[in-house]
Amino acid sequence: MLIGITDKSTEDCMKDYKRILSAVIASIVVSSADAGSSSIEARSLGMGNVHVATADIATAPFANPGMLAFQRSRDDFSLLLGVGVFLMDQGGVVDKISDYQTAYDNFVSDPAGNLDEGQKAVAIAQSLEGDIIAPDASALFSTGFSGEKWAFAVSARADAVAAGTVTNISRSVTELTDPTKNILELEGVLTNEIGASLARNFQFFGRKLAVGVKPKYVKVDNIHLSESISTIDTDLGDLIDDSSNDLGDYTTVDIGAVMGLTEHTQIGLVATNLISHKVNYVTSSGVPATLTFDTQARLGLAYRSNLLTIGIDMDLLEKDALLTSQSFEALKSQFVSMGGEFNLFDFMQFRLGAQKNLASGIVEAAKEPLYTAGLGFWFGFNLDLAMVTQNDSLGGFLQAGFRF
């Protein structure tokens, strides 16, 4: 996406940038929310976000609470800690800002002697026009206990999804030191969730059936960052800034079930946010926006043995973007995920997967599949890593924990 500058006034250009930024945020949040931050955790992400019928005792609170009471192993305790990051950088924004800062610092140290560095800084700033950067981060914790019939877990997670672009770009060397020029405007959403899961298994016509429920409390904040690219730190943690605006909180419920079909196959269903919630607010750019936390349903089918796990999940409902505004018609999503895990002597696991958006009427970029890979290790504790790539996006998830 390239933005052309005509002879509009500066004020008009800034209004255009605000409208563009609002659209960018909405379009990025819907894809990031289901690729990066809404990835359940590292093991699931490594398998293409497959999780409904494949989750283990440590990951079930985030994937399908019913899976807590449907485990093949004899593990009856788990503890999990994880962090994940995802960065979409379509135009190489991070590298360009670094190059800009070098040229800018050289210029301001000796404007007369380093005029060429100033011109270079202006050229780099203009090359940032229309480029998008979208950082995304997650942190999670869970601990669970599983008995012969009943299982219980406590979980918490924080997910931040943001997007931004550089606004009010310098047109000449004389504008480089103007503090209102070359501003990275980044806006997004931060959610903090605490939940308690309870599950029980039964015999249903000779098949094992487990049902679980997870009441949860969710706090929602709006994130905003506005800073000159001459001084900003482009580390991911700094881009997802702690300057946030409280948008309120709500309580809702997830429910899930899983049933064995044969000795090694099972089918699962999970419904999240059974009590839907909407937040209406005005962004920092002055654009009305709506956050929508709708009910979602996902079906999963899996083959599981001691050596191999293969799964396929599909969203049953087509859903709109998490964040929408009046200047943007929300992108829709309906994902299908496929993936597998090969277990080598319980010491190492190899994972591969893919995810694709099947929703109708979406832009071409949103149709591109997302590919994932992951590794798991046992060092007296579990260590799981996952990587994901899609177009110009790259992300990863790392988690560690215990099960016994």
mmCIF file of N, CA and C in Angstrom, residues 28-148:
data_model
loop_
_atom_site.group_PDB
_atom_site.id
_atom_site.type_symbol
_atom_site.label_atom_id
_atom_site.label_comp_id
_atom_site.label_asym_id
_atom_site.label_seq_id
_atom_site.Cartn_x
_atom_site.Cartn_y
_atom_site.Cartn_z
ATOM 1 N N ILE A 28 -4.932 -5.494 10.393
ATOM 2 C CA ILE A 28 -3.862 -6.286 10.988
ATOM 3 C C ILE A 28 -4.362 -7.069 12.184
ATOM 4 N N VAL A 29 -5.217 -6.447 13.003
ATOM 5 C CA VAL A 29 -5.655 -7.108 14.223
ATOM 6 C C VAL A 29 -6.378 -8.407 13.928
ATOM 7 N N VAL A 30 -7.215 -8.434 12.873
ATOM 8 C CA VAL A 30 -7.945 -9.665 12.615
ATOM 9 C C VAL A 30 -7.011 -10.807 12.248
ATOM 10 N N SER A 31 -5.961 -10.534 11.471
ATOM 11 C CA SER A 31 -5.045 -11.610 11.096
ATOM 12 C C SER A 31 -4.122 -11.963 12.238
ATOM 13 N N SER A 32 -3.614 -10.959 12.953
ATOM 14 C CA SER A 32 -2.700 -11.222 14.056
ATOM 15 C C SER A 32 -3.401 -11.949 15.190
ATOM 16 N N ALA A 33 -4.629 -11.578 15.453
ATOM 17 C CA ALA A 33 -5.327 -12.163 16.574
ATOM 18 C C ALA A 33 -5.506 -13.652 16.424
ATOM 19 N N ASP A 34 -5.559 -14.159 15.203
ATOM 20 C CA ASP A 34 -5.706 -15.591 15.001
ATOM 21 C C ASP A 34 -4.412 -16.252 14.574
ATOM 22 N N ALA A 35 -3.373 -15.480 14.330
ATOM 23 C CA ALA A 35 -2.108 -16.082 13.950
ATOM 24 C C ALA A 35 -1.088 -15.964 15.063
ATOM 25 N N GLY A 36 -0.922 -14.764 15.573
ATOM 26 C CA GLY A 36 0.088 -14.558 16.587
ATOM 27 C C GLY A 36 -0.449 -14.706 17.972
ATOM 28 N N SER A 37 -1.073 -13.682 18.517
ATOM 29 C CA SER A 37 -1.464 -13.681 19.887
ATOM 30 C C SER A 37 -2.537 -14.663 20.230
ATOM 31 N N SER A 38 -3.472 -14.974 19.282
ATOM 32 C CA SER A 38 -4.483 -15.958 19.559
ATOM 33 C C SER A 38 -4.001 -17.372 19.296
ATOM 34 N N SER A 39 -2.774 -17.549 18.863
ATOM 35 C CA SER A 39 -2.229 -18.894 18.864
ATOM 36 C C SER A 39 -2.295 -19.368 20.303
ATOM 37 N N ILE A 40 -2.766 -20.570 20.508
ATOM 38 C CA ILE A 40 -3.029 -21.043 21.855
ATOM 39 C C ILE A 40 -1.759 -21.065 22.690
ATOM 40 N N GLU A 41 -0.720 -21.691 22.173
ATOM 41 C CA GLU A 41 0.579 -21.763 22.849
ATOM 42 C C GLU A 41 1.551 -22.438 21.877
ATOM 43 N N ALA A 42 2.794 -22.708 22.330
ATOM 44 C CA ALA A 42 3.854 -23.143 21.418
ATOM 45 C C ALA A 42 3.568 -24.497 20.768
ATOM 46 N N ARG A 43 3.082 -25.462 21.528
ATOM 47 C CA ARG A 43 2.835 -26.787 20.942
ATOM 48 C C ARG A 43 1.776 -26.702 19.860
ATOM 49 N N SER A 44 0.663 -26.036 20.142
ATOM 50 C CA SER A 44 -0.402 -25.906 19.146
ATOM 51 C C SER A 44 0.053 -25.110 17.938
ATOM 52 N N LEU A 45 0.777 -24.012 18.175
ATOM 53 C CA LEU A 45 1.251 -23.186 17.072
ATOM 54 C C LEU A 45 2.163 -23.972 16.146
ATOM 55 N N GLY A 46 3.028 -24.822 16.706
ATOM 56 C CA GLY A 46 3.911 -25.636 15.887
ATOM 57 C C GLY A 46 3.170 -26.577 14.955
ATOM 58 N N MET A 47 1.916 -26.898 15.320
ATOM 59 C CA MET A 47 1.088 -27.790 14.506
ATOM 60 C C MET A 47 0.025 -27.002 13.740
ATOM 61 N N GLY A 48 0.296 -25.745 13.429
ATOM 62 C CA GLY A 48 -0.629 -24.968 12.615
ATOM 63 C C GLY A 48 -1.835 -24.443 13.363
ATOM 64 N N ASN A 49 -1.719 -24.303 14.690
ATOM 65 C CA ASN A 49 -2.823 -23.876 15.557
ATOM 66 C C ASN A 49 -3.896 -24.949 15.714
ATOM 67 N N VAL A 50 -3.550 -26.211 15.483
ATOM 68 C CA VAL A 50 -4.437 -27.332 15.797
ATOM 69 C C VAL A 50 -4.427 -27.541 17.307
ATOM 70 N N HIS A 51 -5.616 -27.639 17.941
ATOM 71 C CA HIS A 51 -5.617 -27.780 19.397
ATOM 72 C C HIS A 51 -6.894 -28.379 19.972
ATOM 73 N N VAL A 52 -8.007 -28.363 19.258
ATOM 74 C CA VAL A 52 -9.295 -28.719 19.855
ATOM 75 C C VAL A 52 -9.309 -30.148 20.386
ATOM 76 N N ALA A 53 -8.721 -31.090 19.639
ATOM 77 C CA ALA A 53 -8.725 -32.494 20.054
ATOM 78 C C ALA A 53 -7.315 -33.029 20.288
ATOM 79 N N THR A 54 -6.325 -32.142 20.367
ATOM 80 C CA THR A 54 -4.932 -32.581 20.524
ATOM 81 C C THR A 54 -4.248 -32.009 21.761
ATOM 82 N N ALA A 55 -4.889 -31.121 22.506
ATOM 83 C CA ALA A 55 -4.245 -30.453 23.638
ATOM 84 C C ALA A 55 -3.867 -31.443 24.731
ATOM 85 N N ASP A 56 -2.767 -31.142 25.433
ATOM 86 C CA ASP A 56 -2.390 -31.956 26.577
ATOM 87 C C ASP A 56 -2.870 -31.279 27.857
ATOM 88 N N ILE A 57 -2.540 -31.864 29.003
ATOM 89 C CA ILE A 57 -3.052 -31.361 30.271
ATOM 90 C C ILE A 57 -2.584 -29.931 30.543
ATOM 91 N N ALA A 58 -1.406 -29.552 30.043
ATOM 92 C CA ALA A 58 -0.865 -28.215 30.300
ATOM 93 C C ALA A 58 -1.521 -27.155 29.424
ATOM 94 N N THR A 59 -1.916 -27.533 28.209
ATOM 95 C CA THR A 59 -2.429 -26.546 27.249
ATOM 96 C C THR A 59 -3.949 -26.547 27.120
ATOM 97 N N ALA A 60 -4.616 -27.562 27.690
ATOM 98 C CA ALA A 60 -6.070 -27.659 27.566
ATOM 99 C C ALA A 60 -6.821 -26.427 28.070
ATOM 100 N N PRO A 61 -6.388 -25.746 29.148
ATOM 101 C CA PRO A 61 -7.142 -24.560 29.598
ATOM 102 C C PRO A 61 -7.267 -23.483 28.527
ATOM 103 N N PHE A 62 -6.315 -23.399 27.602
ATOM 104 C CA PHE A 62 -6.367 -22.396 26.541
ATOM 105 C C PHE A 62 -7.004 -22.939 25.259
ATOM 106 N N ALA A 63 -7.052 -24.246 25.123
ATOM 107 C CA ALA A 63 -7.479 -24.864 23.868
ATOM 108 C C ALA A 63 -8.899 -25.405 23.916
ATOM 109 N N ASN A 64 -9.162 -26.260 24.888
ATOM 110 C CA ASN A 64 -10.443 -26.929 25.040
ATOM 111 C C ASN A 64 -10.507 -27.471 26.460
ATOM 112 N N PRO A 65 -11.287 -26.870 27.341
ATOM 113 C CA PRO A 65 -11.298 -27.323 28.745
ATOM 114 C C PRO A 65 -11.697 -28.784 28.897
ATOM 115 N N GLY A 66 -12.440 -29.326 27.937
ATOM 116 C CA GLY A 66 -12.804 -30.727 28.008
ATOM 117 C C GLY A 66 -11.607 -31.654 27.929
ATOM 118 N N MET A 67 -10.539 -31.213 27.235
ATOM 119 C CA MET A 67 -9.348 -32.056 27.090
ATOM 120 C C MET A 67 -8.614 -32.279 28.414
ATOM 121 N N LEU A 68 -8.890 -31.463 29.427
ATOM 122 C CA LEU A 68 -8.281 -31.688 30.743
ATOM 123 C C LEU A 68 -8.576 -33.094 31.268
ATOM 124 N N ALA A 69 -9.778 -33.589 31.016
ATOM 125 C CA ALA A 69 -10.196 -34.893 31.535
ATOM 126 C C ALA A 69 -10.155 -35.977 30.459
ATOM 127 N N PHE A 70 -9.400 -35.731 29.379
ATOM 128 C CA PHE A 70 -9.312 -36.702 28.289
ATOM 129 C C PHE A 70 -7.855 -36.829 27.872
ATOM 130 N N GLN A 71 -7.036 -37.388 28.736
ATOM 131 C CA GLN A 71 -5.612 -37.520 28.481
ATOM 132 C C GLN A 71 -5.216 -38.985 28.389
ATOM 133 N N ARG A 72 -4.354 -39.284 27.423
ATOM 134 C CA ARG A 72 -3.871 -40.655 27.245
ATOM 135 C C ARG A 72 -2.781 -41.000 28.245
ATOM 136 N N SER A 73 -2.008 -40.009 28.642
ATOM 137 C CA SER A 73 -0.905 -40.263 29.564
ATOM 138 C C SER A 73 -1.416 -40.285 30.998
ATOM 139 N N ARG A 74 -0.560 -40.659 31.923
ATOM 140 C CA ARG A 74 -0.918 -40.697 33.328
ATOM 141 C C ARG A 74 -0.495 -39.425 34.043
ATOM 142 N N ASP A 75 -0.133 -38.386 33.316
ATOM 143 C CA ASP A 75 0.211 -37.125 33.955
ATOM 144 C C ASP A 75 -1.002 -36.594 34.705
ATOM 145 N N ASP A 76 -0.807 -36.225 35.985
ATOM 146 C CA ASP A 76 -1.927 -35.676 36.747
ATOM 147 C C ASP A 76 -1.625 -34.303 37.326
ATOM 148 N N PHE A 77 -0.474 -33.719 36.946
ATOM 149 C CA PHE A 77 -0.156 -32.352 37.356
ATOM 150 C C PHE A 77 0.608 -31.670 36.229
ATOM 151 N N SER A 78 0.341 -30.397 36.039
ATOM 152 C CA SER A 78 1.072 -29.647 35.019
ATOM 153 C C SER A 78 1.292 -28.218 35.476
ATOM 154 N N LEU A 79 2.386 -27.641 34.993
ATOM 155 C CA LEU A 79 2.698 -26.227 35.210
ATOM 156 C C LEU A 79 3.300 -25.714 33.915
ATOM 157 N N LEU A 80 2.788 -24.609 33.404
ATOM 158 C CA LEU A 80 3.216 -24.098 32.101
ATOM 159 C C LEU A 80 3.440 -22.596 32.171
ATOM 160 N N LEU A 81 4.558 -22.147 31.603
ATOM 161 C CA LEU A 81 4.858 -20.726 31.439
ATOM 162 C C LEU A 81 5.280 -20.520 29.989
ATOM 163 N N GLY A 82 4.749 -19.502 29.329
ATOM 164 C CA GLY A 82 5.095 -19.303 27.931
ATOM 165 C C GLY A 82 5.060 -17.848 27.509
ATOM 166 N N VAL A 83 5.852 -17.524 26.484
ATOM 167 C CA VAL A 83 5.846 -16.193 25.881
ATOM 168 C C VAL A 83 5.919 -16.364 24.365
ATOM 169 N N GLY A 84 5.236 -15.478 23.645
ATOM 170 C CA GLY A 84 5.261 -15.536 22.189
ATOM 171 C C GLY A 84 5.300 -14.145 21.594
ATOM 172 N N VAL A 85 5.930 -14.019 20.434
ATOM 173 C CA VAL A 85 5.989 -12.739 19.722
ATOM 174 C C VAL A 85 5.718 -12.992 18.245
ATOM 175 N N PHE A 86 5.134 -11.993 17.595
ATOM 176 C CA PHE A 86 4.815 -12.068 16.174
ATOM 177 C C PHE A 86 5.000 -10.669 15.606
ATOM 178 N N LEU A 87 5.705 -10.553 14.503
ATOM 179 C CA LEU A 87 5.961 -9.241 13.925
ATOM 180 C C LEU A 87 5.694 -9.263 12.428
ATOM 181 N N MET A 88 4.775 -8.433 11.997
ATOM 182 C CA MET A 88 4.565 -8.226 10.569
ATOM 183 C C MET A 88 5.248 -6.920 10.195
ATOM 184 N N ASP A 89 6.178 -7.001 9.267
ATOM 185 C CA ASP A 89 6.983 -5.837 8.873
ATOM 186 C C ASP A 89 7.058 -5.823 7.356
ATOM 187 N N GLN A 90 5.992 -5.368 6.720
ATOM 188 C CA GLN A 90 5.843 -5.495 5.267
ATOM 189 C C GLN A 90 6.939 -4.781 4.489
ATOM 190 N N GLY A 91 7.348 -3.619 4.951
ATOM 191 C CA GLY A 91 8.315 -2.844 4.180
ATOM 192 C C GLY A 91 9.680 -2.770 4.799
ATOM 193 N N GLY A 92 9.984 -3.649 5.754
ATOM 194 C CA GLY A 92 11.269 -3.584 6.438
ATOM 195 C C GLY A 92 11.376 -2.335 7.306
ATOM 196 N N VAL A 93 10.298 -2.011 8.022
ATOM 197 C CA VAL A 93 10.236 -0.782 8.813
ATOM 198 C C VAL A 93 11.327 -0.729 9.876
ATOM 199 N N VAL A 94 11.554 -1.826 10.562
ATOM 200 C CA VAL A 94 12.554 -1.838 11.635
ATOM 201 C C VAL A 94 13.935 -1.487 11.094
ATOM 202 N N ASP A 95 14.328 -2.092 9.979
ATOM 203 C CA ASP A 95 15.640 -1.805 9.382
ATOM 204 C C ASP A 95 15.706 -0.365 8.878
ATOM 205 N N LYS A 96 14.628 0.113 8.278
ATOM 206 C CA LYS A 96 14.617 1.482 7.765
ATOM 207 C C LYS A 96 14.751 2.506 8.893
ATOM 208 N N ILE A 97 14.064 2.264 10.008
ATOM 209 C CA ILE A 97 14.163 3.193 11.137
ATOM 210 C C ILE A 97 15.570 3.200 11.700
ATOM 211 N N SER A 98 16.202 2.031 11.767
ATOM 212 C CA SER A 98 17.588 1.964 12.243
ATOM 213 C C SER A 98 18.516 2.751 11.324
ATOM 214 N N ASP A 99 18.344 2.594 10.016
ATOM 215 C CA ASP A 99 19.168 3.338 9.053
ATOM 216 C C ASP A 99 18.885 4.836 9.145
ATOM 217 N N TYR A 100 17.612 5.178 9.337
ATOM 218 C CA TYR A 100 17.246 6.589 9.470
ATOM 219 C C TYR A 100 17.927 7.214 10.679
ATOM 220 N N GLN A 101 17.916 6.506 11.808
ATOM 221 C CA GLN A 101 18.506 7.049 13.029
ATOM 222 C C GLN A 101 20.002 7.282 12.865
ATOM 223 N N THR A 102 20.691 6.376 12.155
ATOM 224 C CA THR A 102 22.126 6.559 11.912
ATOM 225 C C THR A 102 22.370 7.808 11.074
ATOM 226 N N ALA A 103 21.620 7.945 9.972
ATOM 227 C CA ALA A 103 21.791 9.114 9.107
ATOM 228 C C ALA A 103 21.387 10.401 9.830
ATOM 229 N N TYR A 104 20.306 10.352 10.580
ATOM 230 C CA TYR A 104 19.820 11.530 11.312
ATOM 231 C C TYR A 104 20.852 11.989 12.344
ATOM 232 N N ASP A 105 21.393 11.043 13.121
ATOM 233 C CA ASP A 105 22.390 11.400 14.142
ATOM 234 C C ASP A 105 23.635 12.012 13.501
ATOM 235 N N ASN A 106 24.063 11.450 12.370
ATOM 236 C CA ASN A 106 25.223 12.008 11.674
ATOM 237 C C ASN A 106 24.941 13.429 11.185
ATOM 238 N N PHE A 107 23.716 13.650 10.699
ATOM 239 C CA PHE A 107 23.358 14.973 10.191
ATOM 240 C C PHE A 107 23.301 16.017 11.300
ATOM 241 N N VAL A 108 22.616 15.721 12.389
ATOM 242 C CA VAL A 108 22.454 16.722 13.447
ATOM 243 C C VAL A 108 23.768 17.011 14.169
ATOM 244 N N SER A 109 24.721 16.089 14.102
ATOM 245 C CA SER A 109 26.017 16.342 14.747
ATOM 246 C C SER A 109 26.816 17.401 13.990
ATOM 247 N N ASP A 110 26.566 17.521 12.661
ATOM 248 C CA ASP A 110 27.256 18.530 11.838
ATOM 249 C C ASP A 110 26.418 18.785 10.590
ATOM 250 N N PRO A 111 25.348 19.610 10.710
ATOM 251 C CA PRO A 111 24.424 19.819 9.587
ATOM 252 C C PRO A 111 25.108 20.319 8.319
ATOM 253 N N ALA A 112 26.094 21.218 8.453
ATOM 254 C CA ALA A 112 26.759 21.767 7.265
ATOM 255 C C ALA A 112 27.675 20.738 6.617
ATOM 256 N N GLY A 113 28.401 20.008 7.447
ATOM 257 C CA GLY A 113 29.369 19.047 6.919
ATOM 258 C C GLY A 113 28.749 17.728 6.492
ATOM 259 N N ASN A 114 27.559 17.407 7.024
ATOM 260 C CA ASN A 114 26.932 16.122 6.715
ATOM 261 C C ASN A 114 25.573 16.299 6.045
ATOM 262 N N LEU A 115 25.500 17.246 5.109
ATOM 263 C CA LEU A 115 24.244 17.495 4.413
ATOM 264 C C LEU A 115 23.766 16.262 3.650
ATOM 265 N N ASP A 116 24.723 15.483 3.138
ATOM 266 C CA ASP A 116 24.349 14.274 2.403
ATOM 267 C C ASP A 116 23.644 13.266 3.317
ATOM 268 N N GLU A 117 24.052 13.235 4.597
ATOM 269 C CA GLU A 117 23.393 12.340 5.553
ATOM 270 C C GLU A 117 21.967 12.810 5.816
ATOM 271 N N GLY A 118 21.770 14.136 5.849
ATOM 272 C CA GLY A 118 20.423 14.661 6.015
ATOM 273 C C GLY A 118 19.537 14.292 4.848
ATOM 274 N N GLN A 119 20.074 14.393 3.630
ATOM 275 C CA GLN A 119 19.304 14.019 2.448
ATOM 276 C C GLN A 119 18.984 12.525 2.445
ATOM 277 N N LYS A 120 19.945 11.757 2.933
ATOM 278 C CA LYS A 120 19.711 10.309 3.044
ATOM 279 C C LYS A 120 18.586 10.023 4.032
ATOM 280 N N ALA A 121 18.563 10.730 5.168
ATOM 281 C CA ALA A 121 17.521 10.551 6.177
ATOM 282 C C ALA A 121 16.151 10.895 5.600
ATOM 283 N N VAL A 122 16.088 11.976 4.816
ATOM 284 C CA VAL A 122 14.823 12.368 4.183
ATOM 285 C C VAL A 122 14.354 11.275 3.222
ATOM 286 N N ALA A 123 15.266 10.734 2.437
ATOM 287 C CA ALA A 123 14.907 9.680 1.487
ATOM 288 C C ALA A 123 14.382 8.436 2.201
ATOM 289 N N ILE A 124 15.035 8.091 3.304
ATOM 290 C CA ILE A 124 14.578 6.917 4.065
ATOM 291 C C ILE A 124 13.199 7.174 4.653
ATOM 292 N N ALA A 125 13.005 8.376 5.212
ATOM 293 C CA ALA A 125 11.703 8.717 5.792
ATOM 294 C C ALA A 125 10.605 8.613 4.739
ATOM 295 N N GLN A 126 10.866 9.111 3.532
ATOM 296 C CA GLN A 126 9.864 9.051 2.477
ATOM 297 C C GLN A 126 9.605 7.624 2.015
ATOM 298 N N SER A 127 10.620 6.770 2.125
ATOM 299 C CA SER A 127 10.433 5.366 1.743
ATOM 300 C C SER A 127 9.551 4.619 2.743
ATOM 301 N N LEU A 128 9.358 5.202 3.938
ATOM 302 C CA LEU A 128 8.510 4.583 4.960
ATOM 303 C C LEU A 128 7.031 4.863 4.726
ATOM 304 N N GLU A 129 6.718 5.711 3.782
ATOM 305 C CA GLU A 129 5.346 6.125 3.544
ATOM 306 C C GLU A 129 4.477 4.921 3.175
ATOM 307 N N GLY A 130 3.480 4.676 3.986
ATOM 308 C CA GLY A 130 2.566 3.572 3.722
ATOM 309 C C GLY A 130 3.014 2.231 4.253
ATOM 310 N N ASP A 131 4.256 2.122 4.747
ATOM 311 C CA ASP A 131 4.722 0.856 5.310
ATOM 312 C C ASP A 131 4.036 0.584 6.652
ATOM 313 N N ILE A 132 3.845 -0.679 6.932
ATOM 314 C CA ILE A 132 3.122 -1.096 8.139
ATOM 315 C C ILE A 132 4.035 -1.931 9.026
ATOM 316 N N ILE A 133 3.950 -1.692 10.327
ATOM 317 C CA ILE A 133 4.600 -2.565 11.296
ATOM 318 C C ILE A 133 3.539 -3.016 12.289
ATOM 319 N N ALA A 134 3.522 -4.292 12.600
ATOM 320 C CA ALA A 134 2.468 -4.836 13.461
ATOM 321 C C ALA A 134 3.059 -5.811 14.470
ATOM 322 N N PRO A 135 3.455 -5.317 15.641
ATOM 323 C CA PRO A 135 3.947 -6.213 16.691
ATOM 324 C C PRO A 135 2.798 -6.849 17.456
ATOM 325 N N ASP A 136 3.078 -8.020 17.993
ATOM 326 C CA ASP A 136 2.057 -8.826 18.652
ATOM 327 C C ASP A 136 2.798 -9.662 19.696
ATOM 328 N N ALA A 137 2.288 -9.716 20.922
ATOM 329 C CA ALA A 137 2.983 -10.467 21.973
ATOM 330 C C ALA A 137 1.985 -11.147 22.889
ATOM 331 N N SER A 138 2.399 -12.280 23.452
ATOM 332 C CA SER A 138 1.564 -13.037 24.375
ATOM 333 C C SER A 138 2.406 -13.552 25.526
ATOM 334 N N ALA A 139 1.783 -13.676 26.689
ATOM 335 C CA ALA A 139 2.401 -14.332 27.844
ATOM 336 C C ALA A 139 1.317 -15.153 28.517
ATOM 337 N N LEU A 140 1.664 -16.351 28.980
ATOM 338 C CA LEU A 140 0.638 -17.211 29.558
ATOM 339 C C LEU A 140 1.171 -18.044 30.716
ATOM 340 N N PHE A 141 0.233 -18.492 31.541
ATOM 341 C CA PHE A 141 0.532 -19.346 32.695
ATOM 342 C C PHE A 141 -0.645 -20.273 32.914
ATOM 343 N N SER A 142 -0.362 -21.516 33.271
ATOM 344 C CA SER A 142 -1.430 -22.422 33.682
ATOM 345 C C SER A 142 -0.871 -23.489 34.618
ATOM 346 N N THR A 143 -1.716 -23.956 35.479
ATOM 347 C CA THR A 143 -1.390 -25.107 36.308
ATOM 348 C C THR A 143 -2.649 -25.941 36.455
ATOM 349 N N GLY A 144 -2.517 -27.248 36.347
ATOM 350 C CA GLY A 144 -3.686 -28.108 36.348
ATOM 351 C C GLY A 144 -3.467 -29.412 37.089
ATOM 352 N N PHE A 145 -4.581 -29.993 37.536
ATOM 353 C CA PHE A 145 -4.569 -31.267 38.251
ATOM 354 C C PHE A 145 -5.629 -32.159 37.619
ATOM 355 N N SER A 146 -5.279 -33.411 37.357
ATOM 356 C CA SER A 146 -6.189 -34.333 36.699
ATOM 357 C C SER A 146 -6.267 -35.636 37.475
ATOM 358 N N GLY A 147 -7.489 -36.050 37.808
ATOM 359 C CA GLY A 147 -7.704 -37.326 38.464
ATOM 360 C C GLY A 147 -8.329 -38.316 37.517
ATOM 361 N N GLU A 148 -8.865 -39.407 38.073
ATOM 362 C CA GLU A 148 -9.442 -40.448 37.225
ATOM 363 C C GLU A 148 -10.678 -39.948 36.489
#
